[in-house]
Amino acid sequence: MGDVEAGDERGLIRSVDEHLTEVYGVVVDDVVLRTWGNEQVELTYLLLSAAISASGGEVDEADLWRVARAVAFPSRAQALLAVPVERAS
C-alpha cells in the first residue's frame, strides 16, 4: 500500500463508501474499512455482497467485483473506480 498516501487513502475509502451508498442505498463502511488492503478480492466481494443483501440491497455483480478489487488493492483503486459500470435493470 506504499503507493497510496494517507490523505489519498482516506479519499479513496470515502469514494468507495459514497459509491456503495449511492448505488445500493446501504451503508457498509465497516466492511470497507475491515477489508481495505487485504489483497483478497473474493473474500472482500463475499463480505460486501452479504452486507448489502442483509440490508435489503440487490447486488450488481459486475459493479461489486470492481469495488471488491479496488478495496482489496487500494493502490489500483483510483483506476478501477474511474470506469463506470452500467447497472443491470
CSV table of N, CA, C and O in Angstrom, one decimal:
chain,number,residue,atom,x,y,z
A,1,MET,N,0.8,-1.2,0.0
A,1,MET,CA,0.0,0.0,0.0
A,1,MET,C,0.9,1.2,0.0
A,1,MET,O,0.4,2.3,0.2
A,2,GLY,N,2.1,1.1,-0.3
A,2,GLY,CA,3.1,2.2,-0.2
A,2,GLY,C,2.7,3.3,-1.3
A,2,GLY,O,3.1,4.4,-1.1
A,3,ASP,N,2.0,3.0,-2.4
A,3,ASP,CA,1.7,3.9,-3.4
A,3,ASP,C,0.6,4.9,-3.0
A,3,ASP,O,0.5,6.0,-3.6
A,4,VAL,N,-0.1,4.6,-2.0
A,4,VAL,CA,-1.3,5.4,-1.6
A,4,VAL,C,-0.9,6.1,-0.3
A,4,VAL,O,-0.7,5.5,0.7
A,5,GLU,N,-0.9,7.5,-0.4
A,5,GLU,CA,-0.6,8.2,0.8
A,5,GLU,C,-1.9,8.3,1.7
A,5,GLU,O,-3.0,8.1,1.2
A,6,ALA,N,-1.7,8.6,3.0
A,6,ALA,CA,-2.8,8.6,4.0
A,6,ALA,C,-4.0,9.5,3.5
A,6,ALA,O,-5.1,9.1,3.6
A,7,GLY,N,-3.7,10.7,3.1
A,7,GLY,CA,-4.8,11.6,2.6
A,7,GLY,C,-5.5,11.0,1.4
A,7,GLY,O,-6.8,11.0,1.3
A,8,ASP,N,-4.8,10.5,0.5
A,8,ASP,CA,-5.3,9.8,-0.7
A,8,ASP,C,-6.2,8.6,-0.3
A,8,ASP,O,-7.2,8.4,-0.9
A,9,GLU,N,-5.6,7.9,0.6
A,9,GLU,CA,-6.3,6.7,1.1
A,9,GLU,C,-7.7,7.0,1.7
A,9,GLU,O,-8.7,6.4,1.4
A,10,ARG,N,-7.7,8.0,2.6
A,10,ARG,CA,-9.0,8.4,3.2
A,10,ARG,C,-10.0,8.8,2.1
A,10,ARG,O,-11.2,8.5,2.1
A,11,GLY,N,-9.5,9.6,1.1
A,11,GLY,CA,-10.3,10.0,0.0
A,11,GLY,C,-10.9,8.8,-0.8
A,11,GLY,O,-12.0,8.8,-1.2
A,12,LEU,N,-10.0,7.8,-1.1
A,12,LEU,CA,-10.4,6.6,-1.8
A,12,LEU,C,-11.5,5.8,-1.0
A,12,LEU,O,-12.5,5.4,-1.6
A,13,ILE,N,-11.2,5.7,0.3
A,13,ILE,CA,-12.2,5.0,1.2
A,13,ILE,C,-13.6,5.7,1.1
A,13,ILE,O,-14.6,5.1,1.0
A,14,ARG,N,-13.5,7.0,1.2
A,14,ARG,CA,-14.7,7.8,1.2
A,14,ARG,C,-15.4,7.7,-0.2
A,14,ARG,O,-16.7,7.5,-0.2
A,15,SER,N,-14.7,7.6,-1.3
A,15,SER,CA,-15.2,7.4,-2.6
A,15,SER,C,-15.9,6.1,-2.7
A,15,SER,O,-17.0,6.0,-3.3
A,16,VAL,N,-15.3,5.1,-2.2
A,16,VAL,CA,-15.9,3.7,-2.2
A,16,VAL,C,-17.2,3.7,-1.4
A,16,VAL,O,-18.2,3.2,-1.9
A,17,ASP,N,-17.1,4.3,-0.2
A,17,ASP,CA,-18.3,4.3,0.7
A,17,ASP,C,-19.5,5.1,0.0
A,17,ASP,O,-20.6,4.6,0.0
A,18,GLU,N,-19.1,6.2,-0.6
A,18,GLU,CA,-20.2,7.0,-1.3
A,18,GLU,C,-20.8,6.3,-2.5
A,18,GLU,O,-22.0,6.3,-2.7
A,19,HIS,N,-19.9,5.6,-3.2
A,19,HIS,CA,-20.4,4.8,-4.4
A,19,HIS,C,-21.3,3.7,-3.9
A,19,HIS,O,-22.4,3.5,-4.5
A,20,LEU,N,-20.9,3.0,-2.9
A,20,LEU,CA,-21.8,1.9,-2.4
A,20,LEU,C,-23.1,2.4,-1.9
A,20,LEU,O,-24.2,1.8,-2.1
A,21,THR,N,-23.1,3.5,-1.2
A,21,THR,CA,-24.3,4.1,-0.7
A,21,THR,C,-25.2,4.6,-1.8
A,21,THR,O,-26.4,4.3,-1.8
A,22,GLU,N,-24.6,5.2,-2.8
A,22,GLU,CA,-25.4,5.7,-3.9
A,22,GLU,C,-26.0,4.6,-4.8
A,22,GLU,O,-27.2,4.6,-5.1
A,23,VAL,N,-25.2,3.6,-5.1
A,23,VAL,CA,-25.6,2.5,-6.0
A,23,VAL,C,-26.6,1.5,-5.3
A,23,VAL,O,-27.6,1.1,-5.8
A,24,TYR,N,-26.3,1.2,-4.0
A,24,TYR,CA,-27.1,0.1,-3.3
A,24,TYR,C,-28.0,0.7,-2.2
A,24,TYR,O,-28.8,-0.1,-1.7
A,25,GLY,N,-27.9,2.0,-1.9
A,25,GLY,CA,-28.8,2.5,-0.9
A,25,GLY,C,-28.5,2.0,0.5
A,25,GLY,O,-29.4,2.1,1.4
A,26,VAL,N,-27.3,1.5,0.8
A,26,VAL,CA,-27.0,1.0,2.1
A,26,VAL,C,-25.6,1.5,2.5
A,26,VAL,O,-24.8,1.9,1.6
A,27,VAL,N,-25.3,1.5,3.8
A,27,VAL,CA,-24.0,2.0,4.3
A,27,VAL,C,-23.3,0.7,4.8
A,27,VAL,O,-23.8,0.0,5.7
A,28,VAL,N,-22.2,0.4,4.2
A,28,VAL,CA,-21.4,-0.8,4.6
A,28,VAL,C,-19.9,-0.4,4.8
A,28,VAL,O,-19.0,-1.1,4.5
A,29,ASP,N,-19.7,0.9,5.3
A,29,ASP,CA,-18.4,1.4,5.5
A,29,ASP,C,-17.6,0.5,6.5
A,29,ASP,O,-16.4,0.4,6.4
A,30,ASP,N,-18.2,-0.2,7.4
A,30,ASP,CA,-17.5,-1.1,8.3
A,30,ASP,C,-16.8,-2.2,7.6
A,30,ASP,O,-15.7,-2.6,7.8
A,31,VAL,N,-17.5,-2.7,6.5
A,31,VAL,CA,-16.9,-3.8,5.7
A,31,VAL,C,-15.8,-3.3,4.9
A,31,VAL,O,-14.7,-3.9,4.8
A,32,VAL,N,-15.9,-2.1,4.3
A,32,VAL,CA,-14.9,-1.5,3.5
A,32,VAL,C,-13.6,-1.3,4.4
A,32,VAL,O,-12.5,-1.6,4.0
A,33,LEU,N,-13.8,-0.7,5.6
A,33,LEU,CA,-12.7,-0.5,6.4
A,33,LEU,C,-12.0,-1.8,6.9
A,33,LEU,O,-10.8,-1.9,6.9
A,34,ARG,N,-12.8,-2.8,7.2
A,34,ARG,CA,-12.3,-4.1,7.7
A,34,ARG,C,-11.5,-4.8,6.6
A,34,ARG,O,-10.5,-5.5,6.9
A,35,THR,N,-11.9,-4.6,5.3
A,35,THR,CA,-11.2,-5.4,4.3
A,35,THR,C,-10.3,-4.5,3.4
A,35,THR,O,-9.6,-5.1,2.5
A,36,TRP,N,-10.1,-3.3,3.7
A,36,TRP,CA,-9.3,-2.4,3.0
A,36,TRP,C,-7.8,-2.9,2.9
A,36,TRP,O,-7.2,-3.1,3.9
A,37,GLY,N,-7.4,-3.1,1.7
A,37,GLY,CA,-6.0,-3.5,1.5
A,37,GLY,C,-5.7,-5.0,1.9
A,37,GLY,O,-4.5,-5.4,2.0
A,38,ASN,N,-6.7,-5.8,2.0
A,38,ASN,CA,-6.4,-7.2,2.4
A,38,ASN,C,-5.9,-8.1,1.3
A,38,ASN,O,-5.5,-9.2,1.5
A,39,GLU,N,-5.9,-7.6,0.1
A,39,GLU,CA,-5.5,-8.4,-1.1
A,39,GLU,C,-6.2,-9.7,-1.3
A,39,GLU,O,-5.7,-10.6,-1.9
A,40,GLN,N,-7.5,-9.7,-0.9
A,40,GLN,CA,-8.3,-10.9,-1.0
A,40,GLN,C,-9.6,-10.5,-1.7
A,40,GLN,O,-10.6,-10.2,-1.0
A,41,VAL,N,-9.6,-10.5,-3.0
A,41,VAL,CA,-10.8,-9.9,-3.7
A,41,VAL,C,-12.0,-10.8,-3.5
A,41,VAL,O,-13.1,-10.2,-3.2
A,42,GLU,N,-11.9,-12.1,-3.5
A,42,GLU,CA,-13.1,-12.9,-3.3
A,42,GLU,C,-13.7,-12.7,-2.0
A,42,GLU,O,-14.9,-12.6,-1.8
A,43,LEU,N,-12.9,-12.7,-0.9
A,43,LEU,CA,-13.4,-12.5,0.4
A,43,LEU,C,-14.1,-11.2,0.6
A,43,LEU,O,-15.1,-11.0,1.1
A,44,THR,N,-13.4,-10.1,0.0
A,44,THR,CA,-14.0,-8.8,0.1
A,44,THR,C,-15.3,-8.8,-0.7
A,44,THR,O,-16.3,-8.2,-0.1
A,45,TYR,N,-15.4,-9.4,-1.8
A,45,TYR,CA,-16.7,-9.4,-2.6
A,45,TYR,C,-17.8,-10.1,-1.7
A,45,TYR,O,-18.9,-9.6,-1.6
A,46,LEU,N,-17.4,-11.3,-1.2
A,46,LEU,CA,-18.4,-12.0,-0.4
A,46,LEU,C,-18.9,-11.2,0.8
A,46,LEU,O,-20.1,-11.2,1.1
A,47,LEU,N,-18.0,-10.5,1.5
A,47,LEU,CA,-18.4,-9.8,2.7
A,47,LEU,C,-19.3,-8.6,2.3
A,47,LEU,O,-20.3,-8.3,2.9
A,48,LEU,N,-18.9,-7.9,1.2
A,48,LEU,CA,-19.7,-6.7,0.7
A,48,LEU,C,-21.1,-7.2,0.3
A,48,LEU,O,-22.1,-6.6,0.6
A,49,SER,N,-21.1,-8.3,-0.5
A,49,SER,CA,-22.3,-8.8,-1.0
A,49,SER,C,-23.3,-9.2,0.1
A,49,SER,O,-24.5,-8.9,0.1
A,50,ALA,N,-22.7,-9.9,1.1
A,50,ALA,CA,-23.5,-10.3,2.3
A,50,ALA,C,-24.1,-9.1,3.0
A,50,ALA,O,-25.3,-9.1,3.4
A,51,ALA,N,-23.3,-8.1,3.2
A,51,ALA,CA,-23.7,-6.9,3.9
A,51,ALA,C,-24.8,-6.1,3.2
A,51,ALA,O,-25.8,-5.7,3.7
A,52,ILE,N,-24.6,-6.0,1.9
A,52,ILE,CA,-25.6,-5.3,1.0
A,52,ILE,C,-26.9,-6.1,1.0
A,52,ILE,O,-28.0,-5.6,1.2
A,53,SER,N,-26.8,-7.4,0.8
A,53,SER,CA,-28.0,-8.3,0.8
A,53,SER,C,-28.7,-8.2,2.1
A,53,SER,O,-30.0,-8.2,2.2
A,54,ALA,N,-28.0,-8.3,3.2
A,54,ALA,CA,-28.6,-8.3,4.6
A,54,ALA,C,-29.3,-6.9,4.8
A,54,ALA,O,-30.3,-6.9,5.6
A,55,SER,N,-28.9,-5.9,4.2
A,55,SER,CA,-29.5,-4.6,4.3
A,55,SER,C,-30.6,-4.4,3.3
A,55,SER,O,-31.2,-3.3,3.2
A,56,GLY,N,-31.0,-5.4,2.6
A,56,GLY,CA,-32.1,-5.3,1.6
A,56,GLY,C,-31.7,-4.8,0.2
A,56,GLY,O,-32.6,-4.6,-0.6
A,57,GLY,N,-30.4,-4.7,0.0
A,57,GLY,CA,-30.0,-4.2,-1.4
A,57,GLY,C,-29.8,-5.4,-2.3
A,57,GLY,O,-29.7,-6.5,-1.9
A,58,GLU,N,-29.9,-5.1,-3.6
A,58,GLU,CA,-29.7,-6.1,-4.6
A,58,GLU,C,-28.3,-5.9,-5.3
A,58,GLU,O,-28.0,-4.8,-5.7
A,59,VAL,N,-27.5,-6.9,-5.3
A,59,VAL,CA,-26.1,-6.8,-5.7
A,59,VAL,C,-26.0,-6.8,-7.3
A,59,VAL,O,-26.6,-7.7,-7.9
A,60,ASP,N,-25.2,-5.9,-7.8
A,60,ASP,CA,-24.9,-5.9,-9.2
A,60,ASP,C,-23.5,-6.5,-9.3
A,60,ASP,O,-22.5,-5.9,-8.8
A,61,GLU,N,-23.4,-7.7,-9.7
A,61,GLU,CA,-22.1,-8.5,-9.7
A,61,GLU,C,-20.9,-7.8,-10.3
A,61,GLU,O,-19.9,-7.7,-9.7
A,62,ALA,N,-21.1,-7.3,-11.5
A,62,ALA,CA,-20.0,-6.6,-12.2
A,62,ALA,C,-19.5,-5.4,-11.4
A,62,ALA,O,-18.3,-5.2,-11.2
A,63,ASP,N,-20.4,-4.6,-10.9
A,63,ASP,CA,-20.0,-3.4,-10.1
A,63,ASP,C,-19.3,-3.9,-8.8
A,63,ASP,O,-18.3,-3.3,-8.5
A,64,LEU,N,-19.9,-4.8,-8.2
A,64,LEU,CA,-19.4,-5.2,-6.9
A,64,LEU,C,-18.0,-5.9,-7.0
A,64,LEU,O,-17.1,-5.7,-6.1
A,65,TRP,N,-17.8,-6.7,-8.0
A,65,TRP,CA,-16.4,-7.2,-8.2
A,65,TRP,C,-15.4,-6.1,-8.4
A,65,TRP,O,-14.3,-6.2,-7.9
A,66,ARG,N,-15.8,-5.1,-9.2
A,66,ARG,CA,-14.9,-4.0,-9.4
A,66,ARG,C,-14.6,-3.3,-8.1
A,66,ARG,O,-13.4,-2.9,-7.8
A,67,VAL,N,-15.6,-3.0,-7.3
A,67,VAL,CA,-15.4,-2.4,-6.0
A,67,VAL,C,-14.5,-3.3,-5.1
A,67,VAL,O,-13.6,-2.8,-4.4
A,68,ALA,N,-14.8,-4.6,-5.1
A,68,ALA,CA,-14.0,-5.5,-4.3
A,68,ALA,C,-12.5,-5.5,-4.6
A,68,ALA,O,-11.7,-5.5,-3.8
A,69,ARG,N,-12.2,-5.4,-5.9
A,69,ARG,CA,-10.9,-5.3,-6.4
A,69,ARG,C,-10.2,-4.0,-5.9
A,69,ARG,O,-9.1,-4.0,-5.5
A,70,ALA,N,-11.0,-2.9,-6.0
A,70,ALA,CA,-10.5,-1.6,-5.5
A,70,ALA,C,-10.2,-1.6,-4.0
A,70,ALA,O,-9.2,-1.1,-3.6
A,71,VAL,N,-11.1,-2.2,-3.2
A,71,VAL,CA,-10.9,-2.3,-1.8
A,71,VAL,C,-9.7,-3.2,-1.4
A,71,VAL,O,-8.9,-2.9,-0.6
A,72,ALA,N,-9.6,-4.3,-2.1
A,72,ALA,CA,-8.6,-5.3,-1.8
A,72,ALA,C,-7.2,-4.8,-2.2
A,72,ALA,O,-6.2,-5.1,-1.5
A,73,PHE,N,-7.1,-4.0,-3.2
A,73,PHE,CA,-5.9,-3.5,-3.7
A,73,PHE,C,-6.0,-1.9,-3.9
A,73,PHE,O,-6.2,-1.4,-5.0
A,74,PRO,N,-5.9,-1.2,-2.8
A,74,PRO,CA,-6.0,0.2,-2.8
A,74,PRO,C,-5.1,1.0,-3.8
A,74,PRO,O,-5.5,2.0,-4.3
A,75,SER,N,-3.9,0.4,-4.1
A,75,SER,CA,-3.0,1.1,-5.0
A,75,SER,C,-3.6,1.2,-6.4
A,75,SER,O,-3.2,2.1,-7.2
A,76,ARG,N,-4.5,0.4,-6.7
A,76,ARG,CA,-5.2,0.4,-8.0
A,76,ARG,C,-6.6,0.9,-7.9
A,76,ARG,O,-7.3,0.9,-9.0
A,77,ALA,N,-7.0,1.4,-6.8
A,77,ALA,CA,-8.4,1.8,-6.6
A,77,ALA,C,-8.9,2.9,-7.5
A,77,ALA,O,-10.0,2.8,-8.1
A,78,GLN,N,-8.1,3.9,-7.6
A,78,GLN,CA,-8.4,5.1,-8.4
A,78,GLN,C,-8.8,4.6,-9.9
A,78,GLN,O,-9.8,5.0,-10.4
A,79,ALA,N,-7.9,3.8,-10.5
A,79,ALA,CA,-8.1,3.4,-11.8
A,79,ALA,C,-9.4,2.5,-11.9
A,79,ALA,O,-10.2,2.6,-12.9
A,80,LEU,N,-9.6,1.6,-11.0
A,80,LEU,CA,-10.7,0.7,-11.0
A,80,LEU,C,-12.0,1.5,-10.8
A,80,LEU,O,-13.0,1.1,-11.4
A,81,LEU,N,-12.0,2.5,-10.0
A,81,LEU,CA,-13.3,3.2,-9.7
A,81,LEU,C,-13.6,4.3,-10.8
A,81,LEU,O,-14.7,4.8,-10.8
A,82,ALA,N,-12.6,4.6,-11.6
A,82,ALA,CA,-12.8,5.6,-12.6
A,82,ALA,C,-13.7,5.1,-13.8
A,82,ALA,O,-14.3,5.9,-14.5
A,83,VAL,N,-13.8,3.8,-14.0
A,83,VAL,CA,-14.5,3.3,-15.1
A,83,VAL,C,-16.0,3.0,-14.6
A,83,VAL,O,-16.2,2.2,-13.8
A,84,PRO,N,-16.9,3.7,-15.2
A,84,PRO,CA,-18.3,3.5,-14.8
A,84,PRO,C,-18.8,2.1,-15.3
A,84,PRO,O,-18.4,1.6,-16.3
A,85,VAL,N,-19.7,1.5,-14.5
A,85,VAL,CA,-20.3,0.2,-14.8
A,85,VAL,C,-21.8,0.4,-14.9
A,85,VAL,O,-22.4,1.0,-14.0
A,86,GLU,N,-22.4,0.0,-16.0
A,86,GLU,CA,-23.8,0.1,-16.2
A,86,GLU,C,-24.5,-0.9,-15.3
A,86,GLU,O,-24.1,-2.1,-15.3
A,87,ARG,N,-25.5,-0.5,-14.5
A,87,ARG,CA,-26.2,-1.4,-13.6
A,87,ARG,C,-27.3,-2.1,-14.4
A,87,ARG,O,-28.0,-1.5,-15.2
A,88,ALA,N,-27.4,-3.4,-14.2
A,88,ALA,CA,-28.5,-4.1,-14.8
A,88,ALA,C,-29.8,-3.7,-14.3
A,88,ALA,O,-30.0,-3.4,-13.1
A,89,SER,N,-30.8,-3.5,-15.2
A,89,SER,CA,-32.1,-3.1,-14.8
A,89,SER,C,-33.0,-4.2,-14.3
A,89,SER,O,-33.0,-5.3,-14.8
